[in-house]
Coordinates of C-alpha atoms and ligand atoms in Angstrom, one line a residue:
M1 CA 96.0 65.6 108.7
T2 CA 96.5 64.2 105.2
N3 CA 97.6 66.2 102.2
D4 CA 95.6 64.0 99.9
P5 CA 93.3 66.3 98.0
R6 CA 90.7 63.5 97.7
A7 CA 90.5 63.0 101.4
I8 CA 90.3 66.8 101.8
K9 CA 87.4 66.9 99.4
D10 CA 85.5 64.4 101.5
E11 CA 86.3 66.4 104.6
L12 CA 84.9 69.6 103.0
V13 CA 81.5 68.2 102.4
Q14 CA 81.3 66.0 105.5
L15 CA 79.1 68.3 107.6
Y16 CA 76.5 69.0 104.9
P17 CA 73.1 67.3 104.8
K18 CA 73.3 64.3 102.4
R19 CA 71.7 66.0 99.4
V20 CA 73.8 69.1 99.7
A21 CA 76.9 67.1 100.2
R22 CA 76.2 65.1 97.0
K23 CA 75.7 68.3 95.0
R24 CA 78.8 70.0 96.4
A25 CA 80.9 66.9 95.7
E26 CA 80.1 67.3 92.0
Q27 CA 81.3 70.9 92.2
I28 CA 84.7 70.0 93.8
V29 CA 87.2 68.1 91.7
V30 CA 90.7 67.0 92.0
T31 CA 92.7 67.9 88.8
E32 CA 94.0 65.1 86.7
R33 CA 95.0 65.5 83.1
Q34 CA 94.5 62.6 80.8
T35 CA 96.9 61.9 77.9
D36 CA 94.4 63.4 75.5
G37 CA 94.5 66.6 77.5
S38 CA 91.0 66.2 78.9
V39 CA 90.2 67.1 82.5
P40 CA 87.5 65.9 84.9
E41 CA 84.0 67.3 84.5
I42 CA 82.9 69.9 87.1
K43 CA 79.4 70.9 87.9
S44 CA 79.1 74.7 87.7
N45 CA 76.7 77.6 86.9
V46 CA 74.1 76.0 89.1
R47 CA 72.1 77.4 92.0
T48 CA 73.8 77.8 95.3
S49 CA 72.0 75.7 98.0
P50 CA 69.9 77.9 100.2
G51 CA 71.6 78.6 103.5
I52 CA 75.1 78.3 102.3
I53 CA 77.2 81.4 102.5
T54 CA 78.4 82.0 98.9
Q55 CA 80.8 84.5 97.4
R56 CA 78.4 85.2 94.5
G57 CA 76.7 88.4 93.5
C58 CA 73.4 88.9 91.7
T59 CA 72.4 89.3 88.0
Y60 CA 71.9 93.1 88.3
A61 CA 75.5 93.3 89.7
G62 CA 76.9 91.5 86.7
C63 CA 74.9 93.6 84.2
K64 CA 75.1 97.1 85.7
G65 CA 78.1 96.8 87.9
V66 CA 80.4 94.8 85.7
V67 CA 79.7 95.1 82.0
I68 CA 78.0 98.5 81.5
G69 CA 79.0 100.5 84.6
P70 CA 82.7 101.1 83.5
S71 CA 81.6 103.0 80.3
R72 CA 81.9 106.6 81.3
D73 CA 79.3 108.4 79.3
I74 CA 76.4 106.0 79.3
L75 CA 74.1 107.3 82.1
S76 CA 73.0 104.3 84.2
I77 CA 69.7 104.5 86.1
T78 CA 68.9 101.7 88.6
H79 CA 65.2 101.1 88.6
G80 CA 64.5 99.8 92.0
P81 CA 64.8 100.4 95.7
I82 CA 67.6 102.7 96.7
G83 CA 69.7 100.0 98.4
C84 CA 70.4 98.3 95.0
G85 CA 71.7 101.6 93.6
F86 CA 73.7 102.4 96.7
Y87 CA 75.5 99.0 96.7
S88 CA 76.5 99.3 93.0
W89 CA 77.8 102.9 93.5
L90 CA 81.5 103.0 93.1
T91 CA 82.0 99.6 94.7
R92 CA 84.1 98.3 91.8
R93 CA 87.4 100.0 91.1
N94 CA 86.9 100.5 87.3
Q95 CA 88.7 103.6 86.5
T96 CA 88.2 106.0 83.6
R97 CA 90.1 108.9 82.1
P98 CA 88.0 111.3 80.0
P99 CA 90.3 113.0 77.5
L100 CA 89.1 116.5 78.4
P101 CA 87.9 117.8 81.8
T102 CA 84.7 118.9 80.0
D103 CA 83.9 115.4 78.7
D104 CA 81.1 113.5 80.2
N105 CA 82.0 111.1 83.1
F106 CA 79.0 109.7 85.0
I107 CA 80.8 107.0 86.8
T108 CA 80.9 108.9 90.1
Y109 CA 77.1 109.4 90.1
C110 CA 74.5 107.0 91.4
L111 CA 71.1 107.4 89.8
S112 CA 68.1 105.4 91.1
T113 CA 64.4 105.6 90.8
D114 CA 64.2 105.0 94.6
M115 CA 61.3 102.7 94.3
T116 CA 59.1 102.6 97.4
E117 CA 56.0 100.8 98.6
E118 CA 53.8 103.0 96.4
Q119 CA 55.5 101.9 93.2
I120 CA 55.5 98.2 94.3
V121 CA 51.7 98.4 94.7
F122 CA 50.7 100.7 91.8
G123 CA 53.6 100.2 89.4
G124 CA 56.8 102.1 88.8
E125 CA 56.8 102.9 85.1
K126 CA 55.6 106.5 85.7
K127 CA 58.4 107.1 88.2
L128 CA 60.9 105.6 85.8
K129 CA 59.8 107.9 82.9
A130 CA 60.1 110.9 85.2
A131 CA 63.5 109.8 86.3
I132 CA 64.8 109.4 82.7
K133 CA 63.4 112.8 81.8
E134 CA 65.0 114.4 84.9
A135 CA 68.4 112.7 84.2
Y136 CA 68.3 113.9 80.6
E137 CA 67.6 117.5 81.6
L138 CA 70.4 117.4 84.1
F139 CA 73.1 115.7 82.1
H140 CA 72.1 115.6 78.4
P141 CA 73.9 112.2 77.9
K142 CA 74.2 110.5 74.6
A143 CA 72.7 107.3 76.0
I144 CA 70.7 106.2 79.1
A145 CA 70.7 102.6 80.3
V146 CA 68.0 101.4 82.6
F147 CA 68.6 98.4 84.9
S148 CA 65.9 96.3 86.5
T149 CA 66.2 95.1 90.1
C150 CA 64.3 92.2 91.6
P151 CA 61.0 94.0 92.4
V152 CA 60.7 95.3 88.8
G153 CA 60.4 91.8 87.5
L154 CA 58.0 90.8 90.3
I155 CA 55.5 93.7 89.7
G156 CA 55.9 93.5 85.9
D157 CA 57.1 97.0 85.0
D158 CA 58.0 97.1 81.3
V159 CA 61.3 98.9 81.3
H160 CA 61.8 98.2 77.6
A161 CA 58.5 99.9 76.6
V162 CA 59.4 102.9 78.8
A163 CA 62.9 103.0 77.2
R164 CA 61.5 102.9 73.7
Q165 CA 59.1 105.7 74.4
M166 CA 61.7 107.9 76.1
K167 CA 64.1 107.2 73.2
E168 CA 61.5 108.7 70.9
D169 CA 60.6 111.6 73.1
L170 CA 64.2 112.6 73.9
G171 CA 65.9 111.7 70.7
I172 CA 68.8 110.0 72.4
N173 CA 69.5 106.3 72.8
V174 CA 67.7 104.8 75.7
F175 CA 67.7 101.1 76.4
G176 CA 66.7 98.8 79.2
F177 CA 68.0 95.6 80.8
S178 CA 65.9 92.8 82.3
C179 CA 68.6 92.0 84.7
E180 CA 66.6 91.4 87.9
G181 CA 68.9 90.1 90.6
Y182 CA 67.2 86.7 90.6
R183 CA 67.2 86.3 86.8
G184 CA 70.1 83.9 86.9
V185 CA 72.1 81.9 89.4
S186 CA 74.8 84.5 89.7
Q187 CA 76.2 87.7 88.2
S188 CA 77.1 85.6 85.1
A189 CA 73.5 85.9 83.8
G190 CA 73.9 89.6 84.0
H191 CA 76.9 89.5 81.8
H192 CA 75.0 87.7 79.1
I193 CA 72.0 90.1 79.4
A194 CA 74.4 93.1 79.2
N195 CA 76.2 91.6 76.2
N196 CA 72.9 91.0 74.4
A197 CA 71.6 94.6 74.9
L198 CA 75.0 96.1 73.9
F199 CA 74.8 94.1 70.8
K200 CA 71.2 95.1 70.0
N201 CA 71.4 98.7 71.0
V202 CA 74.9 100.0 70.6
I203 CA 77.5 98.0 68.6
G204 CA 77.4 98.9 65.0
L205 CA 75.6 102.2 65.2
D206 CA 78.5 104.2 63.9
D207 CA 80.3 103.0 60.7
T208 CA 83.0 105.7 60.9
A209 CA 86.3 103.8 60.6
T210 CA 89.7 105.3 61.5
P211 CA 92.6 104.8 59.1
E212 CA 95.1 102.8 61.3
K213 CA 96.5 99.5 60.0
F214 CA 96.2 97.3 63.1
K215 CA 92.9 97.8 64.9
I216 CA 91.6 95.7 67.7
N217 CA 89.0 95.7 70.4
L218 CA 89.9 94.5 73.9
L219 CA 87.0 92.5 75.3
G220 CA 86.5 91.7 78.9
E221 CA 88.9 94.2 80.4
Y222 CA 87.3 96.5 82.9
N223 CA 90.3 98.7 84.0
I224 CA 90.2 97.7 87.6
G225 CA 93.0 99.6 89.4
G226 CA 94.2 100.9 86.1
D227 CA 94.9 97.6 84.4
G228 CA 93.3 98.8 81.2
F229 CA 95.5 101.9 81.1
V230 CA 98.6 99.7 81.2
I231 CA 97.4 97.6 78.4
E232 CA 96.3 100.6 76.3
E233 CA 99.7 102.1 76.7
L234 CA 101.4 98.8 75.7
L235 CA 99.3 98.4 72.6
A236 CA 99.9 102.0 71.6
R237 CA 103.7 101.5 71.9
C238 CA 103.5 98.5 69.6
G239 CA 101.5 100.5 67.1
I240 CA 98.2 98.8 67.7
K241 CA 95.1 100.9 67.6
L242 CA 92.6 100.1 70.4
V243 CA 89.2 100.9 68.9
A244 CA 87.2 100.0 72.0
T245 CA 87.6 98.3 75.3
F246 CA 84.6 96.4 76.6
S247 CA 84.2 98.2 78.8
G248 CA 87.0 99.7 80.9
N249 CA 87.8 103.3 80.2
S250 CA 85.3 103.1 77.3
N251 CA 82.7 105.6 76.0
Y252 CA 79.5 105.2 74.1
G253 CA 81.1 106.3 70.8
S254 CA 83.9 103.7 70.9
L255 CA 81.4 100.9 71.5
A256 CA 79.2 102.1 68.7
H257 CA 82.0 101.8 66.1
S258 CA 83.8 98.8 67.6
H259 CA 82.7 96.7 64.6
T260 CA 85.2 98.6 62.5
A261 CA 88.1 96.8 64.3
D262 CA 89.8 93.8 62.7
L263 CA 90.3 91.6 65.8
N264 CA 88.7 91.0 69.1
A265 CA 91.2 90.2 71.8
V266 CA 89.3 88.6 74.7
M267 CA 90.7 88.9 78.3
C268 CA 87.8 87.8 80.5
H269 CA 86.1 85.1 78.5
R270 CA 83.3 84.6 81.0
S271 CA 81.9 88.1 81.0
I272 CA 82.0 88.9 77.3
N273 CA 82.4 85.8 75.1
Y274 CA 78.8 86.4 73.8
V275 CA 79.8 89.8 72.3
A276 CA 82.9 88.2 70.7
E277 CA 80.8 85.4 69.2
M278 CA 78.1 87.7 67.9
M279 CA 80.5 90.1 66.4
E280 CA 82.2 87.3 64.5
K281 CA 78.9 86.1 63.1
K282 CA 77.5 89.5 62.2
F283 CA 80.6 91.4 61.1
G284 CA 83.3 88.7 60.4
I285 CA 85.7 89.8 63.2
P286 CA 87.6 86.8 64.6
W287 CA 88.5 86.6 68.3
L288 CA 91.5 85.3 70.1
K289 CA 91.9 84.7 73.8
V290 CA 94.6 86.8 75.4
N291 CA 95.8 87.3 79.0
F292 CA 97.7 90.4 80.0
I293 CA 98.1 89.2 83.5
G294 CA 101.7 88.1 84.1
A295 CA 104.8 89.2 82.2
E296 CA 104.9 85.9 80.2
G297 CA 101.2 86.2 79.6
S298 CA 101.5 89.7 78.3
A299 CA 104.4 88.9 76.0
K300 CA 102.5 85.9 74.7
S301 CA 99.4 87.9 74.1
L302 CA 101.2 90.7 72.3
R303 CA 102.9 88.1 70.1
K304 CA 99.6 86.5 69.3
I305 CA 98.2 89.8 68.1
G306 CA 101.3 90.3 66.0
Q307 CA 101.0 86.9 64.4
Y308 CA 97.4 87.5 63.6
F309 CA 98.3 90.7 61.6
D310 CA 101.4 89.1 60.3
D311 CA 103.3 92.3 59.5
P312 CA 107.1 92.5 59.8
E313 CA 107.1 96.0 61.1
L314 CA 104.5 95.3 63.8
T315 CA 106.3 92.1 64.8
A316 CA 109.5 94.1 65.2
N317 CA 107.8 96.7 67.3
I318 CA 106.2 94.1 69.6
E319 CA 109.6 92.4 70.1
R320 CA 111.2 95.7 70.8
V321 CA 108.6 96.5 73.5
I322 CA 108.9 93.1 75.1
A323 CA 112.7 93.4 75.1
E324 CA 112.5 96.9 76.7
E325 CA 110.2 95.6 79.4
M326 CA 111.5 92.2 80.3
P327 CA 114.8 93.1 82.0
G328 CA 113.0 95.2 84.7
V329 CA 110.5 92.4 85.3
D330 CA 113.2 89.7 85.5
A331 CA 115.2 91.7 88.0
V332 CA 112.3 92.0 90.5
R333 CA 111.2 88.4 89.7
E334 CA 114.6 87.0 90.7
Q335 CA 114.5 89.0 94.0
V336 CA 111.1 87.8 95.0
K337 CA 111.5 84.3 93.8
A338 CA 114.3 83.7 96.3
R339 CA 111.8 84.5 99.1
C340 CA 108.6 83.1 97.6
Q341 CA 109.6 79.9 95.9
G342 CA 107.4 76.9 96.8
K343 CA 105.0 78.9 98.9
T344 CA 101.3 78.1 98.4
A345 CA 98.4 80.1 97.1
M346 CA 94.7 79.7 96.8
L347 CA 92.5 81.7 94.4
F348 CA 88.7 81.9 94.7
V349 CA 87.4 84.7 92.6
G350 CA 85.0 85.6 89.8
G351 CA 85.0 83.8 86.5
S352 CA 88.5 84.4 85.0
R353 CA 91.0 85.8 87.5
A354 CA 91.3 82.5 89.4
H355 CA 92.9 81.3 86.2
H356 CA 94.8 84.3 85.0
Y357 CA 96.5 85.1 88.3
Q358 CA 98.0 81.6 88.5
V359 CA 100.3 82.8 85.8
L360 CA 101.7 85.4 88.1
F361 CA 102.1 83.0 91.0
N362 CA 103.9 80.6 88.7
E363 CA 106.3 83.3 87.6
M364 CA 107.1 83.9 91.3
G365 CA 107.7 80.2 91.8
M366 CA 104.6 79.8 94.0
V367 CA 102.2 76.9 93.8
T368 CA 98.5 77.1 93.4
V369 CA 97.1 74.3 95.5
A370 CA 93.4 75.2 95.2
A371 CA 91.4 77.5 92.9
G372 CA 87.9 78.1 91.8
Y373 CA 85.4 80.5 90.2
E374 CA 82.4 82.0 91.9
F375 CA 80.3 81.8 88.8
G376 CA 82.4 80.3 86.0
H377 CA 80.8 77.8 83.6
R378 CA 82.2 74.5 82.5
D379 CA 83.9 76.0 79.5
D380 CA 85.9 78.3 81.9
Y381 CA 87.1 75.3 83.8
E382 CA 87.4 72.7 81.2
G383 CA 87.7 74.6 77.9
R384 CA 85.2 75.5 75.2
K385 CA 85.5 72.1 73.7
V386 CA 83.0 70.9 76.3
L387 CA 80.3 73.4 75.1
P388 CA 78.3 71.0 73.0
T389 CA 77.9 68.7 76.1
V390 CA 76.9 71.5 78.6
K391 CA 73.4 70.8 79.8
V392 CA 70.9 73.7 79.4
D393 CA 68.7 73.8 82.5
A394 CA 65.7 76.0 83.4
D395 CA 68.0 78.7 84.8
S396 CA 70.1 79.1 81.8
R397 CA 67.1 78.8 79.5
N398 CA 65.8 81.9 81.2
I399 CA 68.5 84.0 79.5
E400 CA 67.8 85.1 75.9
E401 CA 70.1 83.7 73.2
L402 CA 70.1 86.1 70.3
E403 CA 69.7 84.8 66.8
V404 CA 72.5 86.5 65.0
E405 CA 72.9 86.6 61.2
R406 CA 75.6 87.9 58.9
D407 CA 75.1 91.6 58.2
E408 CA 74.3 91.9 54.5
T409 CA 76.3 95.0 53.8
R410 CA 78.8 95.2 56.6
Y411 CA 80.1 91.6 57.0
R412 CA 83.7 91.4 56.0
A413 CA 85.6 88.2 56.9
R414 CA 88.9 89.6 58.2
K415 CA 90.6 86.3 57.6
S416 CA 89.4 83.6 55.4
D417 CA 89.0 80.1 56.8
E418 CA 92.2 79.1 54.9
E419 CA 94.1 81.9 56.4
K420 CA 92.9 81.0 59.8
A421 CA 93.8 77.4 59.3
Q422 CA 97.3 78.5 58.2
L423 CA 97.8 80.8 61.1
A424 CA 96.7 78.0 63.4
A425 CA 99.1 75.6 61.9
I426 CA 102.2 77.9 61.8
N427 CA 101.7 79.9 64.9
D428 CA 99.4 77.8 67.0
L429 CA 96.8 80.6 67.0
E430 CA 93.6 79.2 68.4
F431 CA 90.7 81.2 67.0
M432 CA 87.5 81.4 68.9
D433 CA 88.8 79.2 71.6
Y434 CA 89.5 79.2 75.3
K435 CA 91.3 76.2 76.9
G436 CA 90.0 76.9 80.4
M437 CA 91.6 76.8 83.8
M438 CA 92.0 73.1 84.6
P439 CA 94.1 72.0 81.7
E440 CA 96.8 74.4 82.8
M441 CA 96.8 73.3 86.4
E442 CA 99.1 70.6 87.9
D443 CA 97.6 67.3 88.8
D444 CA 96.2 66.7 92.3
R445 CA 95.1 70.3 92.9
L446 CA 91.6 71.1 94.2
V447 CA 89.2 73.0 92.0
I448 CA 86.1 74.2 93.8
D449 CA 83.2 75.9 92.1
D450 CA 81.1 78.4 94.1
I451 CA 83.1 77.8 97.3
S452 CA 81.2 78.3 100.5
H453 CA 82.4 80.0 103.6
H454 CA 82.4 76.8 105.6
E455 CA 84.6 75.1 102.9
T456 CA 86.9 78.1 102.9
E457 CA 87.5 77.8 106.6
R458 CA 88.1 74.1 106.5
L459 CA 90.5 74.5 103.5
L460 CA 92.5 77.2 105.4
E461 CA 92.7 75.0 108.5
L462 CA 93.9 72.0 106.5
Y463 CA 96.3 73.6 104.1
K464 CA 97.4 76.8 105.8
P465 CA 98.3 78.4 102.5
A466 CA 100.8 81.3 102.4
I467 CA 98.2 83.5 100.7
F468 CA 94.5 83.3 100.0
C469 CA 93.0 85.4 97.2
A470 CA 89.4 86.4 97.2
G471 CA 87.2 89.5 97.9
I472 CA 86.2 91.9 100.6
K473 CA 83.5 89.5 102.0
E474 CA 86.2 86.9 102.7
K475 CA 89.2 89.1 103.5
Y476 CA 88.8 89.7 107.2
A477 CA 87.5 86.2 108.0
V478 CA 90.6 84.8 106.3
Q479 CA 93.0 87.2 108.0
K480 CA 91.6 86.5 111.4
M481 CA 92.8 83.0 110.8
G482 CA 96.3 84.3 110.4
I483 CA 96.5 84.0 106.6
P484 CA 97.0 87.1 104.4
C485 CA 94.2 87.7 102.0
K486 CA 94.8 89.5 98.7
Q487 CA 91.7 90.9 97.2
L488 CA 91.7 90.0 93.5
H489 CA 88.6 91.9 92.7
S490 CA 89.6 95.4 93.9
Y491 CA 93.3 94.7 94.4
D492 CA 93.0 96.2 97.9
Y493 CA 93.4 99.7 96.7
G494 CA 96.6 98.6 94.8
G495 CA 97.4 97.7 91.2
P496 CA 97.6 97.9 88.3
Y497 CA 98.6 94.3 87.9
A498 CA 98.3 93.9 84.2
G499 CA 101.2 94.0 81.7
F500 CA 104.8 94.1 82.6
K501 CA 104.5 97.0 85.0
G502 CA 101.6 95.3 86.7
A503 CA 103.6 92.1 87.1
I504 CA 106.3 94.0 89.0
N505 CA 103.6 95.5 91.3
F506 CA 102.1 92.1 92.0
Y507 CA 105.4 90.4 92.7
R508 CA 106.3 93.1 95.2
E509 CA 102.9 93.1 96.9
V510 CA 102.7 89.3 97.2
D511 CA 106.3 89.1 98.4
R512 CA 105.5 91.6 101.1
M513 CA 102.3 89.7 102.1
V514 CA 103.6 86.2 102.3
N515 CA 106.8 87.1 104.0
M516 CA 105.4 89.4 106.7
K517 CA 106.0 87.9 110.1
V518 CA 103.0 89.6 111.7
W519 CA 100.7 86.8 110.6
F520 CA 102.5 84.3 112.8
F521 CA 101.7 86.3 115.9
V522 CA 97.9 86.4 115.3
K523 CA 96.1 84.4 118.0
A524 CA 92.4 84.6 118.8
P525 CA 91.6 84.9 122.5
W526 CA 90.3 81.4 122.6
Q527 CA 93.6 80.1 121.2
Q528 CA 95.5 81.6 124.2
P529 CA 96.2 79.4 127.1
A530 CA 93.4 79.5 129.6
P531 CA 94.2 81.9 132.6
H532 CA 94.9 80.2 135.9
P533 CA 91.6 80.0 138.0
E534 CA 93.3 81.9 140.8
Q535 CA 94.6 84.6 138.6
P536 CA 92.4 87.8 138.7
Q537 CA 90.4 88.1 135.5
A538 CA 90.6 91.3 133.5
A539 CA 87.4 93.3 134.2
A540 CA 84.9 93.1 131.3
D541 CA 83.7 96.4 130.1
Ligands
CFM601 FE1 85.6 88.8 84.3 FE2 86.1 90.8 85.8 FE3 86.4 88.3 86.5 FE4 83.9 89.3 86.1 FE5 83.7 90.2 88.6 FE6 85.9 91.7 88.3 FE7 86.1 89.2 89.0 MO1 85.0 90.9 90.7 S1 84.4 90.6 84.6 S2 84.7 87.4 85.6 S3 82.1 89.6 87.3 S4 87.5 89.3 85.2 S5 84.0 92.2 89.2 S6 86.8 92.7 86.6 S7 87.1 90.8 89.8 S8 84.3 88.8 90.1 S9 87.3 87.4 88.2

């Protein structure tokens, strides 16, 4: 079979009905960088064709599970059938560490209104009110968040009116999310809805500022497998105060005064860019894209933050930390490189990791031959410069765009336009920008948006990569084909993979996976030679 990615692209869509094939062909591109740095257009953030097995999750998952869930002391109530609550209960490895054992931590709980037929027919608002009251009496939280599941939107329960009333009755912050599973084409819509509600109901509520000199928020870091802990520790060693993380290891109070920080460092652009943009407009806090995945990425990100604050002592601290960490990383990297160099990887995950983790594979000398997001938008693939040309369709119009204005009293431009231009010129700091996945990929690689199960199987047969990175839904199907699958959502109970420490963990783990001989012995029964007709068959049980 050919290795020509264009021929493989044709092959992937060959079995689809014509219309589906045409649509899928627009969501699969072969990378090719033009001299001006531009990359081909990719169709993304569109509905999955019915009947196709997708990796995607729902809008409720993106809102409750991804963005709000990791905050430890906001009490989350799922308004809906119990199944929705159950499947969002501890299914993501966002860790948290309350400072004191007596501090609130609701992450291990699963609260649901357990909507049944009665509420579907007669309405569920009464039950929701009772649930909020009961939750309050049990836990006395500072804030309660109410998440809508599909039936809530279908029967028309007004979660916002209920939340307003309960806020008044209980005297704590109660807010709702119209994040019904069907609200958007994927969990990405849920991110946006969560960002909007955080901005309207939490950010900016507490003006208490702490005295540190270098204060930042980390946006789009959810502390999966302890990644956030590693980054927090790194920042602290450099002398950088982390005001709030959105939302790994966060608490309500930190989010409420996050507008007192002087920089927003954005890890996962897809899930939180809306908060970054809105905080810039309302409070004057600029944002910079960072990536603490990969040792080089971590060093670069720390240096970017240093250049932003432009302080000799901070710069020296950052360089000291990098110098302390790098030798350990290099030693392991050299070891694994000898065994992994040139091996191939594929990454199909989420809306940012398929890009970020290419850095780690590059550092190991491995080659990413195909990658894609489940629910990324064109800006995540091609860079934010394409934003003005992104078509708004009925599905994206469904999600509210908040009108944000400068806060009369609290807006403070942390850097003037001149200062920003100067920093951009000297240090190449790109404010409020993300360059996307494709410009950093080699030419002639496949980029596939919202990959289907059928396409996954064909890709594996055609390329036989050394490792495939995806999630739990794909893992065992992939491994049955004799190819190791690394879960990049949950890290397979492993991690952390962020920062320098994380890079070492990842190098070791991937080295083990791609060099393990066991995969060569895997054969499905139908791949074995057929038994001789005269040979007695094993009795079936
Ligand atoms: Fe951002 Fe994430 Fe991701 Fe995401 Fe996710 Fe996740 Fe992900 Mo799973 S917020 S887009 S919705 S980095 S849960 S921590 S791993 S799909 S690539």
